mmCIF file of C-alpha atoms and ligand atoms in Angstrom:
data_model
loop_
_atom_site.group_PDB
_atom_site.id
_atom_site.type_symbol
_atom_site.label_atom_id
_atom_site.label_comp_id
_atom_site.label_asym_id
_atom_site.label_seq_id
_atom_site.Cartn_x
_atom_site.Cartn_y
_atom_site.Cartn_z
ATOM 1 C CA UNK A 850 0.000 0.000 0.000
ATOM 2 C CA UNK A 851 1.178 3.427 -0.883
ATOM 3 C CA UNK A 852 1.824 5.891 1.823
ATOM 4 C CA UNK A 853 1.389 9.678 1.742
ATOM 5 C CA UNK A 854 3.709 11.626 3.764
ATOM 6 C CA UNK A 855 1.855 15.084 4.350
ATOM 7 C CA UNK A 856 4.104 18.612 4.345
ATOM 8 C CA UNK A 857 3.375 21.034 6.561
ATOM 9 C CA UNK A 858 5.916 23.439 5.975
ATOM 10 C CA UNK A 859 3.412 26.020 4.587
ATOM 11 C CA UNK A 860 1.337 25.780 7.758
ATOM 12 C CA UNK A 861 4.601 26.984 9.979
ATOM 13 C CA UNK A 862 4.962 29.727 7.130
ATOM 14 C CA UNK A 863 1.446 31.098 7.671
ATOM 15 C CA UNK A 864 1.994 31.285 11.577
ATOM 16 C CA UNK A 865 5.163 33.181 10.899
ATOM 17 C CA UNK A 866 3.385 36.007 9.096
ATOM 18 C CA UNK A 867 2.277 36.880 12.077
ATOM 19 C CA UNK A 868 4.969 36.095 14.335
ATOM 20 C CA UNK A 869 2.394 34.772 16.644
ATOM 21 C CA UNK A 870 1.515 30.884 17.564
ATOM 22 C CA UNK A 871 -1.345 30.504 15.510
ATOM 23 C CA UNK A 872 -1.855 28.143 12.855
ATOM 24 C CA UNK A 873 0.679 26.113 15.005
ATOM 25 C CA UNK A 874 2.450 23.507 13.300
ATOM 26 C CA UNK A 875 2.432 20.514 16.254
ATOM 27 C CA UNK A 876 -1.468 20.973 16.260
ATOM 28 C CA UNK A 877 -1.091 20.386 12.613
ATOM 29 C CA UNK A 878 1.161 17.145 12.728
ATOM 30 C CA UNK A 879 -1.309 15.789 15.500
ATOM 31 C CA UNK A 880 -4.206 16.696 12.717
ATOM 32 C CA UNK A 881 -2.548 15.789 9.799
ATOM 33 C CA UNK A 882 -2.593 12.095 11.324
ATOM 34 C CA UNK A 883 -5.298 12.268 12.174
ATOM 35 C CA UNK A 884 -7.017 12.916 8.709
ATOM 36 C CA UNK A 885 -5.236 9.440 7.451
ATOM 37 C CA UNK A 886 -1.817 10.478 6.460
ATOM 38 C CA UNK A 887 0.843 8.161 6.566
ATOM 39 C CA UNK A 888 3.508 10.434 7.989
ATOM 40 C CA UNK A 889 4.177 13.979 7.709
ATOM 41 C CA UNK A 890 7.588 15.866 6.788
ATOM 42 C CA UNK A 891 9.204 19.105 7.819
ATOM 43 C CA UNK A 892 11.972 21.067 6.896
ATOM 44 C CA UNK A 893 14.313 22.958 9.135
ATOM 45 C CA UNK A 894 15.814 25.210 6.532
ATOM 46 C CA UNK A 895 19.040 26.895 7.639
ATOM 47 C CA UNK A 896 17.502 29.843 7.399
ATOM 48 C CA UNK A 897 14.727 28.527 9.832
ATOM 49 C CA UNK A 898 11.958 30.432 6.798
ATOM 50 C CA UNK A 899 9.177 28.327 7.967
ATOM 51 C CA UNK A 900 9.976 25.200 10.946
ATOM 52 C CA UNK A 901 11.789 26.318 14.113
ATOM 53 C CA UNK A 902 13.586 24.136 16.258
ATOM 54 C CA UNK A 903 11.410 24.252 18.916
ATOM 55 C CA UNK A 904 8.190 23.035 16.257
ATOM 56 C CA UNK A 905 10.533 20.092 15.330
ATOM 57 C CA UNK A 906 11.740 19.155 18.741
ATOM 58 C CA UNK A 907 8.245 19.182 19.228
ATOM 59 C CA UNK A 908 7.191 17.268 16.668
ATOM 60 C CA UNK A 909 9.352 14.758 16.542
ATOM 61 C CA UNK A 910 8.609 13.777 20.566
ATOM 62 C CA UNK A 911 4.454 12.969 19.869
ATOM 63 C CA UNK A 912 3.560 9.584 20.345
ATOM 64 C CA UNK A 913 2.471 7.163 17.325
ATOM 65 C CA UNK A 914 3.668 9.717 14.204
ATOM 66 C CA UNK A 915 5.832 8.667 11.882
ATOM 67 C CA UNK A 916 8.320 12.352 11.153
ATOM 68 C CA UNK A 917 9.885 12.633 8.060
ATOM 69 C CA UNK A 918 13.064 15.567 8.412
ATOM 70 C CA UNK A 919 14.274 17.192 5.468
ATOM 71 C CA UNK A 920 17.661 18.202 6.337
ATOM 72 C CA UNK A 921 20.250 19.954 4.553
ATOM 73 C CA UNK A 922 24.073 18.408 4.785
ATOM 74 C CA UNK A 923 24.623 21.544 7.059
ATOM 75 C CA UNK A 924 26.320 19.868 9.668
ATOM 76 C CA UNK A 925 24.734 21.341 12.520
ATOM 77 C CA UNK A 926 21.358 21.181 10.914
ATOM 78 C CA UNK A 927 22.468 16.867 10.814
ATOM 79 C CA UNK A 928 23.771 17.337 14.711
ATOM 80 C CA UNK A 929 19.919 18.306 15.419
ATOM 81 C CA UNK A 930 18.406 15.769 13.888
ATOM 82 C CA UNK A 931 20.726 12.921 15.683
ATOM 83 C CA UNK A 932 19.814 14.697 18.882
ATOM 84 C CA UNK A 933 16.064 14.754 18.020
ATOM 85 C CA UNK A 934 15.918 11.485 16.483
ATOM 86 C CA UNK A 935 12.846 11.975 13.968
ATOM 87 C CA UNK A 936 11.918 8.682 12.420
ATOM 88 C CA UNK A 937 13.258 9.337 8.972
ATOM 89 C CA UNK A 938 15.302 11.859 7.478
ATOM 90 C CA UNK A 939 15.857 12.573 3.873
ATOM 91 C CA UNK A 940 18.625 14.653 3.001
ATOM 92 C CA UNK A 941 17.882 17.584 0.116
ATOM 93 C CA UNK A 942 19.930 20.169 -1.231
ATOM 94 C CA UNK A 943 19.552 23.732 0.150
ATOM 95 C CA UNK A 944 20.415 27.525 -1.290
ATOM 96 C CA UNK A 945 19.417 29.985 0.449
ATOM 97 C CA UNK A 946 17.562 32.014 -2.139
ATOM 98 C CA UNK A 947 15.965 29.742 -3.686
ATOM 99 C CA UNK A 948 11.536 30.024 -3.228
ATOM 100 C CA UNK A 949 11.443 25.893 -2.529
ATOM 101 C CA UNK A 950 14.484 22.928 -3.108
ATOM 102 C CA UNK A 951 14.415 23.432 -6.737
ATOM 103 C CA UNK A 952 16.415 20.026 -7.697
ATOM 104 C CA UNK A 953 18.198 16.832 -6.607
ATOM 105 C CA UNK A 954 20.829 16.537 -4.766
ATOM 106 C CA UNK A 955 24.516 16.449 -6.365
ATOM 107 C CA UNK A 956 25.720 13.410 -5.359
ATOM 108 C CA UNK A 957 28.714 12.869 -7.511
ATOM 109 C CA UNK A 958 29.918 15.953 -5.726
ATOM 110 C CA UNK A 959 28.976 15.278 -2.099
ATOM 111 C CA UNK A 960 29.519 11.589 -2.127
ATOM 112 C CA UNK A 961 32.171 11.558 0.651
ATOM 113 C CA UNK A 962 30.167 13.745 2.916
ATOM 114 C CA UNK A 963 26.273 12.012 2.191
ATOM 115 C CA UNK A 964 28.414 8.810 3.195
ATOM 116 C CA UNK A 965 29.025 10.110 6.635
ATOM 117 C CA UNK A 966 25.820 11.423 7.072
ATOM 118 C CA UNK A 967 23.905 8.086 6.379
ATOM 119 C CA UNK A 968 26.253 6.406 8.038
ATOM 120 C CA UNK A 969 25.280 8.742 11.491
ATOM 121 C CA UNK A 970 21.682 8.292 10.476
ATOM 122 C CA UNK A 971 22.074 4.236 10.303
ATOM 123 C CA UNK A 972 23.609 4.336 13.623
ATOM 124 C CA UNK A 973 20.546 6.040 15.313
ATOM 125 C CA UNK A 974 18.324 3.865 13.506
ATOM 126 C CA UNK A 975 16.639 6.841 11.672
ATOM 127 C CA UNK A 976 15.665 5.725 7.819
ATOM 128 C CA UNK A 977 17.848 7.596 5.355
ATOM 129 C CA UNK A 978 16.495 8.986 2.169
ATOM 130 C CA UNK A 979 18.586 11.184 -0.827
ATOM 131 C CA UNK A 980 16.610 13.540 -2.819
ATOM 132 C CA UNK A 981 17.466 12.905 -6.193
ATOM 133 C CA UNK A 982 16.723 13.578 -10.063
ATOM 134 C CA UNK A 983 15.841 11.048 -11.934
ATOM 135 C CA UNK A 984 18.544 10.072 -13.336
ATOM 136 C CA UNK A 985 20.187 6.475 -13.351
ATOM 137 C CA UNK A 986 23.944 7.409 -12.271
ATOM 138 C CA UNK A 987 22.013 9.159 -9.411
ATOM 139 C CA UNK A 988 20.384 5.306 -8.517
ATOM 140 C CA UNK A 989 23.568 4.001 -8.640
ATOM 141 C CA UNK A 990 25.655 6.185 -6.639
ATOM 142 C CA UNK A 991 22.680 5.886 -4.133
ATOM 143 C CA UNK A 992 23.526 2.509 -3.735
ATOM 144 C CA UNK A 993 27.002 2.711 -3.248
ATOM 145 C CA UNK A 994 25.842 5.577 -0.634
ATOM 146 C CA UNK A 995 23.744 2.745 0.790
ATOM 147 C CA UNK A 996 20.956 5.008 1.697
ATOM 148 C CA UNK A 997 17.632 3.071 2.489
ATOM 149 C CA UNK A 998 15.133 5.524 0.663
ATOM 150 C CA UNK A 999 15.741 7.729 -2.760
ATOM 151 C CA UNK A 1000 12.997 10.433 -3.253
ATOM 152 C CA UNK A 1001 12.682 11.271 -7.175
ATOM 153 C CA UNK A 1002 12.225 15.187 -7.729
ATOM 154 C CA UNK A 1003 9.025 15.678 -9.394
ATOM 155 C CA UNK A 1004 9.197 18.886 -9.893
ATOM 156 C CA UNK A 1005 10.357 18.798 -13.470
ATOM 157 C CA UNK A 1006 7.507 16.125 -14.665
ATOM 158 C CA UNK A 1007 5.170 18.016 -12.635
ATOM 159 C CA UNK A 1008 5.475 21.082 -14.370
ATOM 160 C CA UNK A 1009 5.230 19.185 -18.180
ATOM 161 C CA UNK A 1010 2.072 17.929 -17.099
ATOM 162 C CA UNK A 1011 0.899 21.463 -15.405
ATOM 163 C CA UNK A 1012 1.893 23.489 -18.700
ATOM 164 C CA UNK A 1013 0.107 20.606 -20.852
ATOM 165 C CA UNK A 1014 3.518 19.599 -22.494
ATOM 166 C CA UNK A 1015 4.725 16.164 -23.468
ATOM 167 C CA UNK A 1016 5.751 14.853 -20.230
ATOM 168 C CA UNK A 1017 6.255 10.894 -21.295
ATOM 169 C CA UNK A 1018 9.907 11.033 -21.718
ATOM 170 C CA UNK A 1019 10.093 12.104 -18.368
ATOM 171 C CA UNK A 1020 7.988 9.730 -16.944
ATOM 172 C CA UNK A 1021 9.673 7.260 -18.554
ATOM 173 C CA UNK A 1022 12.457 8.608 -17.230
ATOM 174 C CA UNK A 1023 11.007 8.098 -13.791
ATOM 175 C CA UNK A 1024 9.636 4.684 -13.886
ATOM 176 C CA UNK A 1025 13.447 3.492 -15.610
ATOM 177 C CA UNK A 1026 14.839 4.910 -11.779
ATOM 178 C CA UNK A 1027 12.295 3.407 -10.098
ATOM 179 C CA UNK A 1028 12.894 0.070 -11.218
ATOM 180 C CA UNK A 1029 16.554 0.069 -11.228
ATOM 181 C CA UNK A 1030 16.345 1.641 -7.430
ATOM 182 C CA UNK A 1031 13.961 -1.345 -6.650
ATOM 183 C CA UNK A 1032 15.393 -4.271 -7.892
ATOM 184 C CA UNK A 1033 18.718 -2.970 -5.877
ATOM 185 C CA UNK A 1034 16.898 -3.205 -2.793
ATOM 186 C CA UNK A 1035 16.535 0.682 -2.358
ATOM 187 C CA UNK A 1036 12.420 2.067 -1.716
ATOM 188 C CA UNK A 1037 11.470 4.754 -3.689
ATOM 189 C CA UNK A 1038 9.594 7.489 -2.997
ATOM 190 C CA UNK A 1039 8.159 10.902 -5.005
ATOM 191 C CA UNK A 1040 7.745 14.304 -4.371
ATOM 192 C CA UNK A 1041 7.652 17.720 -5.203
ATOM 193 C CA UNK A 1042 5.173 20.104 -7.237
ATOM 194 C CA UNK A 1043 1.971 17.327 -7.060
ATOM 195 C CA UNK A 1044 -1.104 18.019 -7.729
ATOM 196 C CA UNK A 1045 -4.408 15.414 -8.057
ATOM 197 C CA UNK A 1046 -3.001 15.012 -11.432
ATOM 198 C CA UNK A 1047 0.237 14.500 -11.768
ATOM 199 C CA UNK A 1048 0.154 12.397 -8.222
ATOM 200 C CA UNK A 1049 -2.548 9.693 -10.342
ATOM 201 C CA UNK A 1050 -0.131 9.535 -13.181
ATOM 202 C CA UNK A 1051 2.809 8.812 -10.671
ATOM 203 C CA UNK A 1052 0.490 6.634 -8.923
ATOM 204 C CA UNK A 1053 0.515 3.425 -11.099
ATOM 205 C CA UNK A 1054 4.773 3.129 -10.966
ATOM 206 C CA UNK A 1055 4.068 0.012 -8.641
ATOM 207 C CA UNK A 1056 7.918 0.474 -7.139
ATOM 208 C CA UNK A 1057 6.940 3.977 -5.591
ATOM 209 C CA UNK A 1058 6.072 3.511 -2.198
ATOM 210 C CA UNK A 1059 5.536 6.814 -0.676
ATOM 211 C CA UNK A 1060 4.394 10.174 -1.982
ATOM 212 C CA UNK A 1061 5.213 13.687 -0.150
ATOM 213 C CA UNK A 1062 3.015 16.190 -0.375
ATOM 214 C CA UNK A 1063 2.692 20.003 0.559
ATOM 215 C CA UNK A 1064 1.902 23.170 -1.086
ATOM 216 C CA UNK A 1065 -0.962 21.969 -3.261
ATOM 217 C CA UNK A 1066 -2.450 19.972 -0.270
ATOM 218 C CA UNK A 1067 -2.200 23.057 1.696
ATOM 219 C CA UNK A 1068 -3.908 25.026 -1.020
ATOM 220 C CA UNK A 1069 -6.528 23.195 -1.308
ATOM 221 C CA UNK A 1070 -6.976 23.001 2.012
ATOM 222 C CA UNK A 1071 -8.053 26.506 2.397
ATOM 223 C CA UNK A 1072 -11.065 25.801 0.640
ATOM 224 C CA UNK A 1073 -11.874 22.184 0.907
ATOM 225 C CA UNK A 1074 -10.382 21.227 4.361
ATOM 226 C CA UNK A 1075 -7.424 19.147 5.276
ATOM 227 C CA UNK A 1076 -9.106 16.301 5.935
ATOM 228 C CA UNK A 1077 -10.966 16.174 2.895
ATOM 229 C CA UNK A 1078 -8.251 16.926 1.194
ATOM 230 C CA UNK A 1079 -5.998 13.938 2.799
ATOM 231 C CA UNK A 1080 -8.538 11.592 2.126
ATOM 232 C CA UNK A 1081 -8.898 12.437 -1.705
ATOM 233 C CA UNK A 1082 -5.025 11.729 -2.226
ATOM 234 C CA UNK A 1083 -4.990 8.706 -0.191
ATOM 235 C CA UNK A 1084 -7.547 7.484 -2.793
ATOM 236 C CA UNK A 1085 -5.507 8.825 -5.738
ATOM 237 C CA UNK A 1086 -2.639 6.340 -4.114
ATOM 238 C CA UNK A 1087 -4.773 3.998 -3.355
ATOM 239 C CA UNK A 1088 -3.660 0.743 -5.843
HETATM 240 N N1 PXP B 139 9.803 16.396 -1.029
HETATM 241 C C1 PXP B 139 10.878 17.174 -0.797
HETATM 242 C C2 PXP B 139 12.190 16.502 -0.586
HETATM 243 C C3 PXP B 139 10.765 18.579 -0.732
HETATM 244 O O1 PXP B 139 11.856 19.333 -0.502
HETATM 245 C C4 PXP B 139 9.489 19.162 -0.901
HETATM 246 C C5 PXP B 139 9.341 20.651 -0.822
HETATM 247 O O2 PXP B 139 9.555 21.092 0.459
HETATM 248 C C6 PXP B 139 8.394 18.318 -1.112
HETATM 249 C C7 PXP B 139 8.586 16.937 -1.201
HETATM 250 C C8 PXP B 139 7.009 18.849 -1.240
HETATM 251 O O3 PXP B 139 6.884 19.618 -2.395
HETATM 252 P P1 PXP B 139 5.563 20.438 -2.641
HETATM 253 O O4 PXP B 139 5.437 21.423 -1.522
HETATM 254 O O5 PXP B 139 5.790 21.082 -3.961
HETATM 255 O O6 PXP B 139 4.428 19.455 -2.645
#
């Protein structure tokens, strides 16, 4: 069964307009389950935009939710999670002007370093995940990495299907990672820039196991509810 891991990123941004407490983002995780996600994820940016440390401390200490930590390889951004111990982490690239993480991770590059951090991750029994393009030297060098979890950036296939452009090459593209990923024992996840659209195309590559989800779901949520919301992609998942 598919899982949908729920963002709630935008919810801490919206309590940070007002630099007040309200919509507060530990209500939301506790909600967000609730509703029938599978887990939820949060980022602690660097530049702390939208999470704080104190919402992911938090967060990551409520009973019977599964936390998903986007993390930076910052290393004192990896030093919190160890000490906070969400459930799983997925490591994602991070500039600091960029609106949202706008691609995969460079792994070629940071090989030595992603190494290390898994390793750390591994040791406190926290599932590691690399956010990657798809791309098949990326699968590879994830394996050598020996993270648990890749997440495929959607972003690009997303916004082909958005802009009504020819998006099978790409989804090719994605299901040829998918496979390879699976068959070398690594689970494979999706996210970034879905919509009830693109999420039902994505949702019949049998080797993706987990979807993340944010700003749309958010969106939507202002005029349909969350838990509506939740409950219509957990049926778009749904095999
Ligand atoms: N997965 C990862 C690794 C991300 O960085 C993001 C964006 O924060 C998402 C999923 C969710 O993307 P969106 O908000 O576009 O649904």
């Amino acid at each position: 069964m598919k899982q949908l891991g729920v963002n709630i990123d935008h919810i801490a941004t919206l309590r940070n307009a007002r630099g007040e407490f309200h919509p507060d983002p530990v209500y939301a995780a506790k909600f967000v389950k609730k509703a029938g996600a599978d887990s939820i994820t949060i980022h602690l940016r660097e530049d702390r935009r939208h999470i704080k440390d104190l919402d992911a401390k938090k967060i990551c200490s409520l009973d019977n939710l599964k936390v998903n930590l986007e993390i930076s390889t910052n290393p004192k951004i990896v030093d919190i999670a160890l000490k906070i111990k969400p459930n799983f982490a997925c490591i994602v690239p991070e500039n600091r002007k960029e609106v949202t993480t706008e691609g995969g991770l460079n792994l070629k590059k940071n090989k030595f370093k992603l190494k290390k951090i898994i390793q750390k991750l591994k040791k406190n029994n926290i599932r590691s995940s690399l956010f990657i393009n798809p791309s098949i030297s990326d699968i590879q060098i994830s394996k050598e990495l020996n993270t648990d979890c890749i997440e495929i950036h959607t972003g690009h296939l997303s916004n082909l299907i958005k802009s009504n452009k020819k998006y099978k090459n790409e989804l090719k593209k994605i299901i040829k990672c998918s496979v390879l990923a699976k068959k070398l024992g690594i689970k494979v996840h999706a996210g970034h820039g879905l919509d009830y659209k693109t999420t039902k195309v994505l949702s019949k590559i049998n080797e993706i196991e987990e979807f993340n989800i944010g700003h749309y779901l958010i969106g939507e949520s202002i005029f349909y509810g969350l838990s509506k919301v939740i409950k219509n992609f957990k049926k778009i998942i749904k095999k």
